[in-house]
Amino acid sequence: MTASDTPSGDILTETSNGSSVENTTEDESVKQTDGDRKRKMDETEISGGNHVDDCVSPSKMQKSQFVCLPFSEFNVQNNFSEDMQVLKSMWFSKISGSAHQDILESFYSPQAKLYDGYRSRMLHARPPMMKNLSVDRDRKGKIVWVDLGGGTGSSVEYMSNALDEGWFSSVVVLDLCPSLHKIAEERAKKWPGIVKAVLGDACNQNEEGLPPAGSCDLVTFSYSLVMIPDWKGAIANALRLLRPGGRLCVCDFTVLPQKGQWTVTQEMWKRIFARDHVHLSDEHLKYLKSVTEPEKEDCGFGSFPYVPLLKAGWYWYVGKKPEDADVNPTGQ
């Protein structure tokens, strides 16, 4: 396992509708050429229209309230033999059990130790989402983050710089699968007293080990929402945990009719993923936008190791819990 860190400290500001934009001083605006403005417009259009380059230089935004947390690269790869073990498990292992936890364990336990090394090359939406985790800069040292369906806790590796710089007071990685939770427990030992792994259900609002309602700055779902049968219940729990103004951040597989993906292709991917109890739907993103204030998002298609011609849809999304929202929402 190797991790090469990159510096950040990028700062965001917001418009009245919740979108993040670059904030320059008046003098700097005068210096911009028409070509600069045209280039920025083109880059926004290419990225999908709703996602802009939100993380900008601190010198340009000294008065901004929100910052992107320092991001760390996380690259871990299996060798060919280990990848073949993972593929064998994914495609040929028998999935058994009636309870959701038993189903997860039967699927992941044979591949748990090699999980991160293979999936780091197919989870294309996770790094950009992690680069866009924004928090109130005045809360440095007090940030509370919960990763629901956090698996092995590998998302925490992307925040190793932020952890080392003292941004967080508490990080909770919750997952229902015992074999993945065990690896997360070992990973959490790198940051004793800050990071902890909890074996539990993302939908359970009474789960022991979760922070109090209305206390979290960030709640993330990294490639987990599609595997949660009661996904709306999981989102309701996330909103319950968030403080007003906190960020709900999600990345996952999806279908993309808005990107011109053929109906037959959408159905093909739904059937392929459903074999492993992964249920793709474009309703997830629509629902997220209805219960949070949209800030940043992007989507696209990504390949898989050894099958580069097959590309599945992905998205990432950052939304804000409204400032006037109930601390403990019901009926989401």
XYZ file of C-alpha atoms in Angstrom:
332
model
C 0.000 0.000 0.000
C 1.428 3.339 -1.001
C 0.084 6.839 -0.604
C 1.693 9.909 -2.146
C 0.257 13.073 -0.618
C -0.566 16.250 -2.432
C -1.078 19.660 -0.755
C -4.408 21.419 -0.749
C -5.992 24.060 1.488
C -8.251 25.213 -1.346
C -11.041 27.601 -0.473
C -14.656 27.830 -1.645
C -17.330 30.486 -1.590
C -21.004 30.122 -2.372
C -23.664 31.929 -4.342
C -27.178 32.447 -3.025
C -28.365 29.357 -4.867
C -25.748 27.119 -3.290
C -23.341 26.752 -6.187
C -19.630 27.281 -5.653
C -17.817 29.811 -7.778
C -14.391 31.408 -7.967
C -14.197 34.671 -6.018
C -11.566 37.164 -7.218
C -10.795 40.659 -6.047
C -11.803 43.633 -8.182
C -8.207 44.270 -9.262
C -7.749 40.677 -10.334
C -11.017 40.762 -12.311
C -9.744 43.734 -14.297
C -6.638 41.785 -15.238
C -8.636 38.911 -16.726
C -8.613 38.888 -20.493
C -11.545 37.910 -22.685
C -9.600 34.785 -23.555
C -9.379 33.820 -19.883
C -13.124 34.213 -19.470
C -13.808 32.220 -22.627
C -11.490 29.433 -21.425
C -13.291 29.192 -18.075
C -16.686 29.003 -19.799
C -15.452 26.258 -22.099
C -14.033 24.249 -19.188
C -17.343 24.456 -17.327
C -19.268 23.244 -20.372
C -16.896 20.347 -20.973
C -17.193 19.151 -17.365
C -20.942 18.740 -17.644
C -22.333 22.188 -16.912
C -23.029 21.822 -13.175
C -19.481 21.216 -11.977
C -16.975 24.026 -11.957
C -13.442 24.378 -10.695
C -14.487 25.124 -7.113
C -11.166 24.703 -5.336
C -9.114 27.815 -5.902
C -6.111 29.573 -4.416
C -6.466 30.892 -0.839
C -4.946 34.206 -1.992
C -8.015 34.796 -4.136
C -10.532 34.116 -1.367
C -9.244 35.341 1.956
C -12.759 36.197 3.127
C -14.351 32.875 2.124
C -15.939 30.673 4.760
C -15.598 27.249 3.137
C -12.474 25.283 2.277
C -11.805 22.037 0.465
C -10.112 19.678 2.896
C -6.501 18.726 2.094
C -6.591 15.750 -0.278
C -4.184 12.798 -0.368
C -3.688 10.449 -3.298
C -4.342 6.812 -2.437
C -3.013 4.217 -4.853
C -2.923 0.551 -3.972
C -2.862 -2.209 -6.580
C -2.962 -5.970 -6.544
C -0.745 -8.089 -8.732
C -2.281 -10.069 -11.601
C -2.776 -13.227 -9.548
C -4.551 -11.302 -6.788
C -6.791 -9.575 -9.319
C -7.794 -12.960 -10.715
C -8.760 -14.071 -7.211
C -11.002 -11.037 -6.861
C -12.595 -11.579 -10.284
C -13.201 -15.228 -9.511
C -14.923 -14.265 -6.291
C -16.981 -11.529 -7.940
C -18.196 -13.628 -10.824
C -18.348 -17.184 -9.538
C -18.722 -17.201 -5.743
C -22.115 -18.269 -4.493
C -24.020 -15.537 -2.683
C -26.112 -16.938 0.149
C -28.139 -15.823 3.140
C -31.533 -14.263 3.715
C -30.558 -11.289 5.880
C -28.825 -8.398 4.129
C -25.762 -8.678 6.364
C -25.392 -12.378 5.537
C -25.647 -11.655 1.803
C -22.936 -9.006 2.042
C -20.643 -11.232 4.059
C -20.992 -14.189 1.687
C -20.025 -11.954 -1.245
C -17.187 -9.932 0.318
C -15.487 -12.264 2.776
C -13.550 -14.246 0.105
C -12.153 -11.028 -1.416
C -11.992 -8.672 1.593
C -8.185 -8.600 1.926
C -7.756 -7.798 -1.776
C -10.792 -5.520 -2.000
C -9.028 -2.146 -2.181
C -6.320 -3.209 -4.620
C -8.806 -4.110 -7.337
C -11.580 -1.595 -6.765
C -9.315 1.447 -6.659
C -9.161 1.147 -10.459
C -12.918 0.980 -11.054
C -14.357 3.501 -8.574
C -13.777 6.524 -10.809
C -16.085 8.943 -8.974
C -14.517 8.621 -5.537
C -11.302 10.697 -5.931
C -13.090 13.752 -7.394
C -15.756 13.584 -4.699
C -13.110 13.404 -1.989
C -11.303 16.378 -3.536
C -14.501 18.396 -3.159
C -15.281 17.780 0.515
C -15.810 21.332 1.775
C -16.193 22.494 5.370
C -16.373 25.700 7.372
C -12.750 26.705 7.853
C -13.549 28.111 11.319
C -14.340 24.572 12.451
C -10.849 23.229 11.942
C -10.165 20.741 14.709
C -13.890 20.214 15.273
C -14.941 18.509 12.023
C -17.089 15.395 12.480
C -17.325 13.031 9.483
C -19.370 9.841 9.121
C -18.792 7.484 6.182
C -21.920 5.333 5.855
C -21.333 1.999 4.143
C -17.634 2.781 4.437
C -16.401 -0.784 3.833
C -12.688 -1.148 4.535
C -12.352 2.538 5.432
C -10.260 3.287 2.355
C -11.983 6.652 1.872
C -10.220 7.806 5.034
C -6.882 7.408 3.245
C -7.826 10.284 0.939
C -8.093 12.478 4.029
C -4.782 11.433 5.615
C -3.338 14.925 5.059
C -6.393 16.521 6.653
C -6.170 14.110 9.580
C -2.474 14.807 10.068
C -3.150 18.556 9.959
C -5.741 18.261 12.723
C -8.946 19.092 10.853
C -11.060 16.317 12.366
C -12.233 15.708 15.901
C -14.018 12.470 14.955
C -14.296 10.169 11.933
C -16.696 7.204 11.980
C -16.618 4.476 9.326
C -19.797 2.413 9.534
C -20.385 -0.785 7.580
C -22.672 -3.793 7.890
C -20.244 -6.382 6.486
C -18.092 -7.991 9.240
C -15.132 -8.903 7.004
C -14.838 -5.382 5.571
C -15.398 -3.853 9.010
C -12.470 -5.853 10.370
C -10.124 -4.263 7.841
C -11.537 -0.818 8.658
C -10.792 -1.458 12.333
C -7.159 -2.148 11.536
C -6.927 0.946 9.335
C -8.442 3.132 12.074
C -5.490 2.322 14.345
C -3.372 4.693 12.243
C -5.318 7.587 13.782
C -6.103 6.505 17.363
C -8.696 8.536 19.193
C -9.957 10.135 15.973
C -10.975 7.398 13.528
C -13.136 4.489 14.619
C -14.909 1.684 12.753
C -18.464 0.723 13.671
C -20.211 -2.498 12.635
C -23.772 -1.453 11.958
C -26.656 -0.548 9.666
C -26.603 2.772 7.786
C -30.401 2.955 8.068
C -30.540 2.489 11.852
C -30.982 5.866 13.534
C -30.296 4.269 16.920
C -27.040 2.591 15.896
C -24.519 2.641 18.724
C -21.296 4.391 17.819
C -22.836 7.072 15.620
C -22.480 10.734 16.646
C -25.499 12.635 18.013
C -28.098 14.009 15.619
C -27.196 17.372 14.125
C -23.497 17.147 15.003
C -21.815 16.116 11.723
C -20.139 18.402 9.202
C -19.849 15.680 6.555
C -21.679 12.452 5.771
C -20.485 10.411 2.802
C -21.683 7.386 0.844
C -18.866 6.042 -1.320
C -20.193 3.362 -3.672
C -22.547 2.086 -0.991
C -25.961 3.617 -1.649
C -26.669 1.228 -4.551
C -26.191 -1.718 -2.160
C -28.586 -0.475 0.540
C -32.145 -1.800 0.000
C -33.733 1.027 2.010
C -31.571 3.726 0.459
C -34.027 6.502 1.290
C -33.848 5.421 4.930
C -30.057 5.663 4.773
C -30.269 9.194 3.322
C -32.746 10.171 6.064
C -30.250 8.928 8.653
C -27.492 10.958 6.994
C -29.607 14.102 7.097
C -30.413 13.412 10.744
C -26.709 13.260 11.553
C -25.799 16.441 9.661
C -25.745 19.840 11.281
C -27.618 22.558 9.332
C -25.264 23.603 6.537
C -23.417 20.262 6.646
C -22.559 18.451 3.426
C -24.004 15.176 2.145
C -21.542 13.714 -0.379
C -22.289 10.678 -2.543
C -20.475 8.857 -5.341
C -21.687 5.682 -6.988
C -22.466 3.665 -10.080
C -25.571 4.704 -11.994
C -27.306 4.739 -15.362
C -27.061 7.932 -17.383
C -29.960 8.487 -19.797
C -29.155 12.213 -19.655
C -25.765 11.399 -21.207
C -27.349 9.567 -24.122
C -26.894 6.068 -22.701
C -29.128 3.722 -24.642
C -32.046 2.098 -22.828
C -30.757 -1.356 -23.765
C -27.344 -0.478 -22.314
C -28.929 0.800 -19.110
C -30.831 -2.460 -18.711
C -27.699 -4.496 -19.439
C -25.778 -2.780 -16.642
C -28.710 -3.064 -14.247
C -28.838 -6.820 -14.826
C -25.070 -7.296 -14.520
C -24.838 -5.380 -11.235
C -28.023 -6.925 -9.811
C -26.310 -10.337 -9.809
C -24.181 -8.975 -6.950
C -27.109 -7.230 -5.233
C -26.045 -3.819 -6.587
C -29.058 -1.908 -7.876
C -28.394 0.938 -10.310
C -30.913 3.750 -10.584
C -30.910 7.357 -11.740
C -33.517 8.007 -9.023
C -30.765 8.222 -6.396
C -29.330 11.478 -7.735
C -32.770 12.972 -8.349
C -33.751 12.249 -4.760
C -30.524 13.657 -3.340
C -31.190 16.917 -5.165
C -34.705 17.050 -3.716
C -33.619 16.758 -0.071
C -30.432 18.876 -0.130
C -29.321 22.112 -1.746
C -27.204 21.034 -4.754
C -23.694 22.474 -4.785
C -21.426 20.379 -6.993
C -21.786 17.309 -9.169
C -20.345 15.474 -12.149
C -20.985 12.241 -14.023
C -19.457 10.120 -16.747
C -18.447 6.622 -17.789
C -15.574 4.544 -16.443
C -13.903 1.292 -17.428
C -13.008 -1.796 -15.411
C -9.653 -3.551 -15.055
C -9.032 -6.010 -17.933
C -12.241 -4.987 -19.753
C -11.505 -1.396 -20.881
C -14.155 -1.390 -23.599
C -16.980 -1.876 -21.100
C -17.791 1.382 -19.347
C -20.413 1.867 -16.646
C -21.965 5.135 -15.569
C -20.868 6.964 -12.432
C -21.702 10.191 -10.620
C -20.577 12.207 -7.642
C -22.629 14.790 -5.816
C -22.214 17.302 -2.995
C -25.338 18.809 -1.445
C -25.899 21.006 1.589
C -28.413 20.416 4.349
C -30.492 23.604 4.443
C -29.528 26.027 7.198
C -33.138 26.166 8.423
C -33.646 22.378 8.353
C -34.748 20.449 11.415
C -31.832 18.937 13.300
C -33.634 15.585 13.431
C -35.718 15.348 10.233
C -38.507 12.841 9.916
C -40.415 11.525 6.940
C -37.585 11.980 4.425
